[in-house]
Amino acid sequence: MTGTDKDKGDKDAPVTKYTQEDFLTGTAPYEEVYKLHGDPFKESRAISAMEIQARRVGVLGFKGMYQKYVRKLKSIVPMDAQNLSNFSEQPLTLDTGEWETDETGVWRRAPMGGVEIACSHPIMPVERLRNIDTGELKIILAFRRGGKRKNPWIKITTGFDVVSNSKNITQLSSIGISVTSGKRAQNLVDYIADVLDKNYDLIPERKSTSRMGWSEDGFSPYVEDIVFDGNPGFERTFQSISQHGKFEIWKNEAVSIRKNLSAKIVLASSFASVLVHPCGLLPFFVHLWGMDSGTGKTVALMAAASVWAEPTVGGGYIKTFQATSVGFEVIAGFLNSLPVVIDELQLAKDSHGKMLFDVYKLASGAGKLRSNKTLGIAQSLTWANCFLTSGETPITSENDASGAINRVIEIECKADNKVIADGHKTAGIMKSNYGFAGRKFIEHLAEGGELDNARALYEKNYTACMQNDTTEKQASAAAIIVTADQLATEWIFQDNNALTVSDIASFLKSKEAVSAADRGYHYICDWVSQNANRLKGGSTETDTYGQIITKGEDAGWVYIIRSVFDKVCEDGKFSPRALLGHLRT
């Protein structure tokens, strides 16, 4: 050591200047950082500061060496342990109780002589995961097959309900663990339970999550020291939410495509997704549609996805409409606060052109209530985000319920005004450079007071949006998009080209367009016009099959038999009783 040097600017910074020899042959630098092990925030800062100091004296990889130092400390077991795990290059050294372990597996002495085998290869619990949302514990098992010490350890995450039940633990055979039903399965259960009990303080426990987005600990997946413990089917999606390439290259292209208003709205909606929950809003849709090919709809979705993740269509993040309603619920619940990006609406139609996709269900923000195996209530999926979609037709129709129409902002794309001018170029850049902007946006929001500032800005924009002839839900969606773009312009793009309320106003639906009552009235008026030759005043008319459809005596009035009226309404997907109530007023 070369003496002490207090850092007046940071009381958590290393207080001693260390030499290269201190880092490579001693433990003093590692001991100093470990004093803060009980406070993850202070410890991480000290690691970063010590890593800088190590580089100055020519030592690289301090963080990795420190992690190995911590693992070594955690591998210290009681002196009175009956047996210690004896696997080659084992992740931890643990007290195995009556169980003996080596490269041939795990066994114990039988009461009447002989041995009882639990597993024919090395296996041990190495970590516990506690879910930050549910509090549920999972266990990470490490195992190695093949009988050769050079074979790597494989780690798998599984539930305690699997490793604590002899019937359930046989499921692990599908991933390569040697376990069979009967006594051997029970032995493996007993071995894992004994090791977990005897080494509770030695086996590290980490926080985990099975979804993305906001939680008490921050925003996943950007929370430090948090791991994914969700459905293995989402592993690819989870891995796609990462950073790749260069931020400046992505930023320059994003600034370029923001010159188009539609593209700017789509990009802004991607950022807006993470503001839905903090601002207490319901999910909403932004849908790009157009019958012309080559307008850049899909590439615009790729640009929006690249804010957070790898944006290849059909990859880990962007999905298509070729899925079930439950599938959409599950992916929405997993992404939670991140935008759900879905391409090719036409895949959601049956052979008769009927839409099989339910906007209203997804916009409600909660999945269907379901029972579990014990006939209790299973935990419902929830989400608070934005859905970015595209297709050749609008995602809603005139006959849809108000709730669905109200939650969608639709943008028509035409060949003479492409959303993305050079789709091939933009797609290539976005697929090679992605994930930086979203993380930077979250980091800014996490700074003191910024979420409150975002809420205040949203309220200001919402008030401005309500000055237009639109509904509250349309105004809410528009205001959060504008808010997100104004923040992203300041924090990310820095191009003085922020979205305004007047920019987005033309894409919002009027109160009359959303109202089911007004749309129902116009639908009936259209039906009357279509049947004018059979709706004559002062006489009774019948159709081809002899059905009486109207009686009229007063000019300017049309009298429709109730059963016919009901059928007409049902054909148009309107409630006859609700529409009559409106027509009476």
XYZ file of C-alpha atoms in Angstrom:
585
model
C 0.000 0.000 0.000
C 1.174 3.541 -0.624
C -0.771 5.264 2.131
C -4.218 6.716 2.530
C -5.953 9.366 0.508
C -9.417 10.419 1.675
C -11.875 11.186 -1.100
C -13.719 14.280 0.121
C -16.319 14.010 -2.610
C -17.565 10.492 -1.856
C -17.444 8.910 1.588
C -18.104 5.459 0.031
C -15.081 5.647 -2.270
C -11.976 3.599 -1.379
C -9.958 5.426 1.304
C -6.658 3.659 0.559
C -4.478 3.764 -2.531
C -3.469 0.240 -3.465
C -0.596 -1.039 -5.558
C -0.744 -3.628 -8.307
C 0.682 -6.174 -5.856
C -2.154 -5.477 -3.395
C -4.717 -6.396 -6.058
C -2.892 -9.460 -7.384
C -1.428 -11.091 -4.268
C -3.375 -9.732 -1.301
C -6.994 -9.312 -0.218
C -6.990 -5.816 1.334
C -8.779 -4.061 -1.590
C -11.450 -6.741 -1.632
C -11.890 -6.623 2.142
C -12.430 -2.864 2.040
C -15.262 -3.162 -0.498
C -16.792 -6.148 1.306
C -17.344 -3.986 4.401
C -20.246 -2.455 2.454
C -21.711 -5.833 1.440
C -24.854 -5.241 3.483
C -25.759 -2.139 1.453
C -26.043 -3.056 -2.283
C -26.072 0.596 -3.384
C -22.948 1.614 -1.478
C -21.234 -1.656 -2.377
C -21.835 -1.155 -6.126
C -20.428 2.380 -5.935
C -17.362 1.153 -4.071
C -16.834 -1.602 -6.657
C -16.897 0.955 -9.475
C -14.481 3.263 -7.659
C -12.098 0.424 -6.796
C -12.250 -0.839 -10.390
C -11.055 2.582 -11.601
C -8.224 2.511 -9.076
C -7.258 -1.012 -10.186
C -7.050 0.054 -13.835
C -4.728 2.901 -12.920
C -2.185 0.388 -11.623
C -2.626 -1.966 -14.579
C -5.104 -4.488 -13.091
C -8.161 -5.353 -15.181
C -11.262 -7.304 -14.179
C -11.548 -6.177 -10.543
C -15.303 -6.744 -10.473
C -14.953 -10.365 -11.543
C -12.210 -11.034 -8.984
C -14.290 -9.402 -6.261
C -17.254 -11.652 -7.079
C -14.999 -14.692 -6.748
C -13.762 -13.347 -3.414
C -17.353 -13.023 -2.171
C -18.202 -16.530 -3.359
C -15.190 -17.864 -1.485
C -16.324 -16.187 1.721
C -19.816 -17.579 1.312
C -18.408 -21.080 0.858
C -17.074 -21.250 4.401
C -19.040 -24.011 6.193
C -19.133 -24.930 9.895
C -16.142 -26.861 11.240
C -18.414 -29.553 12.692
C -20.036 -30.393 9.343
C -20.526 -34.161 8.962
C -19.745 -34.109 5.231
C -18.698 -31.415 2.786
C -19.625 -31.353 -0.879
C -16.713 -32.783 -2.827
C -17.474 -32.096 -6.477
C -14.712 -30.884 -8.767
C -14.807 -27.105 -9.436
C -18.057 -26.857 -7.461
C -19.751 -23.424 -7.293
C -20.001 -23.623 -3.473
C -18.678 -25.816 -0.704
C -21.669 -26.909 1.362
C -22.479 -29.048 4.374
C -24.224 -32.140 2.958
C -25.091 -33.758 6.301
C -25.334 -37.535 6.026
C -25.005 -37.385 2.232
C -21.641 -38.132 0.635
C -20.717 -36.529 -2.665
C -18.058 -36.829 -5.338
C -17.785 -37.098 -9.106
C -19.836 -40.317 -9.046
C -22.875 -38.569 -7.600
C -24.736 -38.348 -4.284
C -25.420 -41.209 -1.829
C -25.694 -42.100 1.848
C -25.119 -45.178 3.968
C -28.225 -47.363 4.350
C -29.267 -48.376 7.909
C -28.949 -52.089 7.104
C -25.783 -51.777 5.059
C -25.154 -50.794 1.468
C -25.879 -47.342 0.052
C -28.926 -45.305 -1.027
C -28.363 -43.336 -4.217
C -29.935 -39.912 -4.663
C -28.289 -39.033 -7.996
C -25.644 -40.602 -10.208
C -23.879 -37.339 -11.060
C -22.867 -34.103 -9.282
C -25.820 -31.892 -8.333
C -26.316 -29.204 -5.698
C -28.493 -26.162 -4.900
C -26.464 -22.979 -5.435
C -28.902 -20.058 -5.176
C -32.378 -19.009 -4.031
C -34.502 -16.527 -6.001
C -37.240 -14.483 -4.326
C -39.758 -12.900 -6.697
C -40.157 -9.186 -5.979
C -43.861 -9.240 -6.923
C -45.160 -12.462 -5.387
C -42.551 -13.286 -2.761
C -42.381 -16.806 -4.211
C -39.099 -18.650 -3.830
C -37.373 -20.599 -6.566
C -34.167 -22.564 -6.464
C -31.224 -22.717 -8.860
C -29.708 -26.181 -9.163
C -26.267 -26.776 -10.648
C -25.480 -30.197 -12.121
C -22.917 -31.850 -14.339
C -23.178 -34.992 -16.440
C -20.694 -37.232 -18.232
C -18.242 -38.209 -15.490
C -15.531 -35.852 -16.795
C -14.294 -32.995 -14.679
C -13.921 -30.779 -17.729
C -17.662 -30.945 -18.461
C -19.253 -27.590 -17.490
C -21.773 -27.076 -14.705
C -25.295 -26.457 -15.981
C -27.670 -24.251 -13.974
C -31.465 -24.510 -14.073
C -34.160 -22.608 -12.193
C -37.113 -24.509 -10.774
C -39.805 -24.103 -8.153
C -39.677 -25.420 -4.600
C -42.870 -27.329 -5.369
C -40.786 -29.401 -7.806
C -37.745 -30.188 -5.627
C -39.794 -30.868 -2.494
C -42.089 -33.515 -3.953
C -40.923 -36.969 -5.140
C -43.590 -37.071 -7.846
C -42.821 -33.623 -9.199
C -39.042 -33.887 -9.109
C -39.099 -36.499 -11.873
C -39.896 -33.596 -14.232
C -36.202 -32.678 -14.040
C -35.303 -35.775 -16.045
C -36.406 -33.905 -19.179
C -33.480 -31.480 -18.817
C -30.859 -34.132 -18.182
C -30.903 -34.750 -14.417
C -30.786 -38.425 -13.508
C -33.928 -38.980 -11.437
C -36.444 -41.816 -11.512
C -39.710 -42.384 -9.673
C -39.788 -44.238 -6.365
C -37.134 -44.360 -3.653
C -34.460 -42.645 -5.705
C -36.683 -39.636 -6.359
C -37.420 -39.376 -2.628
C -33.699 -39.588 -1.867
C -32.990 -36.669 -4.209
C -35.765 -34.650 -2.545
C -34.285 -35.418 0.892
C -30.748 -34.530 -0.221
C -31.768 -31.134 -1.638
C -33.884 -30.351 1.447
C -31.046 -31.276 3.819
C -28.496 -29.151 1.960
C -30.861 -26.181 1.828
C -31.621 -26.414 5.542
C -27.997 -26.851 6.665
C -26.637 -24.076 4.445
C -29.412 -21.485 4.503
C -27.042 -18.585 5.258
C -24.355 -19.822 2.878
C -26.551 -20.241 -0.192
C -27.048 -16.724 -1.638
C -30.545 -15.354 -2.147
C -31.207 -12.865 -4.944
C -34.196 -10.854 -6.058
C -35.947 -12.062 -9.186
C -38.799 -11.119 -11.474
C -41.038 -12.930 -13.919
C -42.088 -9.778 -15.762
C -40.755 -6.483 -17.030
C -41.671 -2.966 -15.986
C -42.204 -1.025 -12.782
C -41.939 -2.535 -9.311
C -41.001 -1.325 -5.837
C -37.356 -1.993 -6.697
C -37.314 0.024 -9.928
C -37.828 -0.873 -13.571
C -37.012 -4.372 -14.811
C -34.824 -5.422 -16.519
C -32.699 -2.416 -15.545
C -32.719 -3.107 -11.795
C -29.224 -4.051 -10.676
C -28.726 -7.562 -9.262
C -32.146 -8.813 -10.311
C -32.528 -11.994 -12.363
C -35.261 -13.441 -14.554
C -37.169 -16.415 -13.126
C -40.167 -16.491 -15.430
C -41.527 -18.932 -17.960
C -38.673 -20.370 -20.076
C -40.797 -19.529 -23.122
C -40.064 -15.846 -22.467
C -36.318 -16.317 -22.216
C -35.854 -15.235 -25.845
C -37.977 -12.119 -25.317
C -36.118 -11.310 -22.105
C -32.756 -11.646 -23.840
C -33.911 -9.427 -26.714
C -34.391 -6.515 -24.280
C -30.755 -5.465 -24.350
C -28.349 -2.959 -25.868
C -26.464 -3.605 -29.092
C -24.497 -1.502 -31.543
C -24.050 2.256 -31.048
C -26.519 4.730 -29.578
C -25.416 7.643 -31.777
C -26.097 5.686 -34.976
C -29.592 4.807 -33.721
C -30.228 8.370 -32.582
C -29.265 9.928 -35.919
C -31.634 7.646 -37.812
C -34.435 8.193 -35.286
C -34.064 11.966 -35.582
C -34.290 11.597 -39.367
C -37.492 9.536 -39.398
C -39.120 11.831 -36.799
C -39.520 14.407 -39.556
C -42.586 12.393 -40.566
C -45.472 13.068 -38.145
C -46.807 9.501 -38.168
C -43.369 8.056 -37.441
C -42.869 10.578 -34.657
C -46.157 9.504 -33.027
C -45.216 5.823 -33.221
C -41.784 6.417 -31.677
C -43.328 8.624 -28.988
C -45.889 5.915 -28.196
C -43.070 3.471 -27.496
C -41.666 5.813 -24.827
C -45.191 6.612 -23.582
C -45.794 2.967 -22.707
C -43.654 3.224 -19.565
C -45.591 6.291 -18.386
C -48.979 4.555 -18.431
C -48.579 3.030 -14.962
C -46.986 6.028 -13.189
C -49.725 8.291 -14.526
C -52.501 5.875 -13.545
C -53.856 5.300 -17.062
C -55.349 2.332 -18.883
C -53.584 0.651 -21.824
C -54.224 2.065 -25.298
C -53.525 1.161 -28.938
C -51.752 3.029 -31.725
C -52.565 1.296 -35.001
C -50.950 1.925 -38.393
C -53.058 0.817 -41.343
C -53.163 1.204 -45.087
C -53.994 -0.894 -48.117
C -50.986 0.383 -50.069
C -47.869 -1.746 -49.844
C -44.467 -0.263 -49.032
C -45.670 2.591 -46.842
C -43.274 1.706 -44.010
C -45.793 0.445 -41.447
C -43.736 -2.559 -40.386
C -40.466 -0.630 -40.341
C -42.111 2.037 -38.150
C -42.989 -0.710 -35.655
C -39.390 -1.923 -35.824
C -38.179 1.573 -34.999
C -40.539 1.724 -32.022
C -39.391 -1.691 -30.784
C -35.708 -0.728 -31.174
C -36.150 1.792 -28.374
C -36.123 -1.178 -25.992
C -35.103 -4.365 -27.772
C -33.854 -6.229 -30.829
C -36.516 -5.367 -33.450
C -36.535 -8.232 -35.939
C -40.126 -9.103 -36.944
C -40.940 -12.585 -35.678
C -37.984 -12.446 -33.301
C -38.005 -12.363 -29.548
C -39.809 -9.017 -29.166
C -42.041 -8.154 -32.142
C -44.973 -10.561 -32.504
C -47.559 -11.143 -35.227
C -51.323 -11.441 -34.904
C -51.106 -15.195 -35.472
C -51.763 -16.033 -31.822
C -54.596 -16.819 -29.409
C -56.265 -14.329 -27.076
C -54.599 -16.057 -24.121
C -51.238 -15.734 -25.863
C -51.702 -11.975 -26.200
C -52.663 -11.751 -22.509
C -49.535 -13.636 -21.492
C -47.144 -11.516 -23.553
C -48.844 -8.312 -22.329
C -48.529 -9.512 -18.738
C -44.851 -10.325 -19.227
C -43.894 -7.022 -20.881
C -46.193 -5.251 -18.383
C -44.939 -1.676 -18.875
C -42.997 -2.089 -22.101
C -44.881 -1.664 -25.401
C -46.425 -4.738 -27.036
C -45.600 -4.619 -30.757
C -47.770 -6.740 -33.100
C -47.548 -6.798 -36.906
C -49.875 -8.045 -39.698
C -53.455 -7.577 -38.453
C -54.792 -9.591 -41.407
C -53.481 -12.753 -39.707
C -56.120 -12.256 -37.007
C -59.054 -12.735 -39.414
C -60.884 -15.948 -40.183
C -61.762 -17.229 -43.656
C -64.843 -14.972 -43.731
C -62.848 -11.857 -42.880
C -64.151 -11.716 -39.302
C -61.776 -10.167 -36.784
C -60.608 -12.620 -34.109
C -58.692 -10.021 -32.098
C -60.355 -8.296 -29.123
C -59.046 -4.777 -28.553
C -61.281 -4.117 -25.560
C -60.021 -7.104 -23.530
C -56.382 -6.102 -23.893
C -57.145 -2.432 -23.266
C -58.722 -3.373 -19.921
C -55.270 -4.131 -18.528
C -56.162 -7.441 -16.847
C -56.416 -11.054 -17.939
C -59.315 -13.434 -17.507
C -60.011 -14.722 -13.982
C -59.018 -18.380 -13.832
C -58.932 -21.130 -11.224
C -55.816 -23.078 -10.296
C -55.290 -26.800 -9.743
C -56.688 -26.621 -6.209
C -59.843 -24.821 -7.451
C -58.636 -21.576 -5.927
C -58.199 -18.318 -7.839
C -55.028 -18.160 -9.885
C -53.091 -14.908 -9.891
C -54.435 -12.730 -12.700
C -52.115 -11.167 -15.229
C -52.104 -7.379 -15.348
C -50.407 -4.822 -17.562
C -50.278 -1.067 -18.110
C -48.695 -0.239 -21.430
C -49.195 0.707 -25.054
C -49.975 -1.688 -27.923
C -48.374 -0.763 -31.247
C -49.985 -2.589 -34.165
C -50.195 -2.523 -37.953
C -52.279 -4.011 -40.746
C -54.016 -3.413 -44.039
C -57.295 -2.347 -42.387
C -58.360 -0.419 -39.274
C -58.273 -2.462 -36.093
C -61.785 -1.334 -35.153
C -64.993 -1.126 -37.159
C -68.054 1.097 -37.012
C -69.955 -1.650 -35.242
C -67.447 -2.174 -32.426
C -68.294 -1.161 -28.889
C -67.392 2.337 -27.740
C -64.864 0.924 -25.281
C -62.768 -0.533 -28.094
C -62.966 2.474 -30.449
C -62.214 4.829 -27.564
C -58.900 3.168 -26.769
C -57.392 3.207 -30.259
C -55.592 5.965 -32.126
C -55.552 4.917 -35.790
C -53.152 6.345 -38.357
C -53.798 5.767 -42.056
C -50.660 5.261 -44.142
C -50.687 6.062 -47.868
C -48.175 5.533 -50.643
C -47.847 9.265 -51.330
C -46.814 9.944 -47.718
C -44.753 7.015 -46.461
C -44.250 6.661 -42.718
C -40.648 5.628 -43.372
C -39.102 6.998 -46.563
C -36.307 4.427 -46.959
C -37.554 1.318 -45.191
C -34.633 -0.893 -46.167
C -32.048 1.528 -44.779
C -33.943 2.245 -41.560
C -34.652 -1.439 -40.869
C -30.975 -2.311 -41.274
C -29.850 0.422 -38.891
C -32.462 -0.420 -36.248
C -31.648 -4.142 -36.315
C -27.972 -3.381 -35.733
C -28.369 -0.625 -33.121
C -31.030 -0.852 -30.438
C -31.975 -0.825 -26.767
C -30.134 2.311 -25.644
C -32.878 4.945 -25.811
C -35.334 3.087 -23.574
C -32.756 2.523 -20.865
C -31.653 6.163 -20.966
C -35.302 7.251 -20.754
C -35.838 5.117 -17.624
C -32.626 6.393 -16.049
C -33.843 9.976 -16.477
C -37.262 9.105 -15.032
C -35.576 7.481 -12.014
C -33.830 10.724 -11.100
C -35.299 12.552 -8.136
C -38.583 14.292 -8.920
C -38.667 13.457 -12.638
C -41.680 11.144 -12.379
C -43.611 13.896 -10.621
C -42.570 16.329 -13.342
C -43.769 13.845 -15.975
C -47.160 13.557 -14.243
C -47.505 17.345 -14.101
C -46.611 17.652 -17.792
C -49.175 14.968 -18.632
C -51.920 16.845 -16.772
C -51.063 19.999 -18.693
C -51.223 18.185 -22.048
C -54.427 16.368 -21.066
C -56.137 19.678 -20.318
C -55.073 20.960 -23.741
C -56.294 17.793 -25.495
C -59.711 18.097 -23.851
C -60.185 21.451 -25.587
C -60.794 19.439 -28.758
C -64.007 17.585 -29.594
C -62.819 14.236 -28.273
C -63.385 11.847 -25.389
C -61.474 11.596 -22.110
C -59.810 8.290 -23.055
C -58.712 9.568 -26.455
C -57.368 12.696 -24.763
C -55.533 10.583 -22.157
C -53.786 8.496 -24.814
C -52.874 11.565 -26.859
C -51.624 13.480 -23.821
C -49.329 10.685 -22.628
C -47.884 10.321 -26.158
C -47.202 14.061 -26.356
C -45.722 14.039 -22.839
C -43.395 11.145 -23.654
C -42.200 12.825 -26.862
C -41.518 16.103 -25.111
C -39.416 14.289 -22.492
C -37.660 12.122 -25.101
C -36.882 15.222 -27.179
C -35.149 16.789 -24.178
C -33.390 13.654 -22.910
C -32.767 11.570 -26.045
C -33.219 13.264 -29.426
C -32.305 16.889 -28.582
C -33.582 18.030 -31.985
C -36.101 20.701 -30.868
C -38.814 18.798 -32.727
C -41.171 17.825 -29.913
C -44.709 16.660 -30.612
C -47.507 19.098 -29.748
C -51.172 18.659 -28.904
C -52.170 20.301 -32.206
C -49.968 17.768 -34.088
C -51.874 14.780 -32.742
C -55.356 16.341 -32.578
C -56.269 15.358 -36.150
C -55.810 11.654 -35.302
C -58.288 11.701 -32.412
C -61.881 10.556 -32.794
C -64.745 12.905 -32.032
C -67.239 12.187 -29.252
C -69.878 11.394 -31.856
C -67.598 8.932 -33.676
C -66.929 7.078 -30.436
C -70.500 7.103 -29.104
C -72.231 3.777 -29.710
C -75.598 5.527 -29.462
C -74.822 7.981 -32.263
C -73.281 5.262 -34.428
C -76.334 3.063 -33.789
C -78.693 5.841 -34.806
C -76.842 6.403 -38.073
C -76.767 2.661 -38.674
C -80.576 2.481 -38.347
C -80.962 5.516 -40.609
C -78.839 3.772 -43.244
C -80.934 0.630 -42.895
C -84.119 2.672 -43.370
C -82.696 4.229 -46.550
C -81.793 0.805 -47.890
C -85.358 -0.412 -47.297
C -87.187 2.732 -48.387
C -89.302 0.864 -50.939
C -90.772 -1.249 -48.134
C -91.263 1.545 -45.625
C -94.310 3.422 -46.976
C -96.536 5.474 -44.755
C -100.218 4.654 -44.429
C -99.956 1.018 -45.475
C -98.626 -2.337 -44.351
C -95.739 -3.692 -46.357
C -94.208 -7.148 -46.336
C -90.928 -8.454 -47.643
C -90.410 -11.350 -50.040
C -91.195 -13.886 -47.344
C -94.318 -12.134 -46.149
C -92.711 -10.626 -43.065
C -94.269 -7.361 -41.907
C -91.430 -4.954 -41.343
C -93.171 -1.616 -40.926
C -96.411 0.220 -40.433
C -96.600 3.935 -40.943
C -99.301 6.588 -40.852
C -97.453 9.833 -40.065
C -95.201 11.537 -42.581
C -91.590 11.727 -41.420
C -91.960 8.722 -39.139
C -90.973 5.099 -39.598
C -92.556 2.401 -37.444
C -90.554 -0.833 -37.265
C -91.843 -4.002 -35.700
C -89.836 -4.681 -32.524
C -88.571 -8.139 -33.501
C -87.317 -6.760 -36.832
C -85.682 -3.819 -35.082
C -83.970 -6.182 -32.624
C -82.587 -8.312 -35.443
C -81.290 -5.279 -37.348
C -79.501 -4.034 -34.223
C -78.002 -7.421 -33.457
C -76.748 -7.723 -37.040
C -74.971 -4.417 -36.542
C -73.630 -5.474 -33.117
C -75.664 -2.866 -31.248
C -77.753 -3.488 -28.151
C -81.450 -2.997 -29.091
C -82.446 -1.959 -25.557
C -79.537 0.467 -25.171
C -80.197 2.031 -28.576
C -83.918 2.421 -27.872
C -83.070 4.150 -24.596
C -80.947 6.628 -26.504
C -83.546 7.180 -29.247
C -86.195 8.020 -26.667
C -84.146 10.933 -25.320
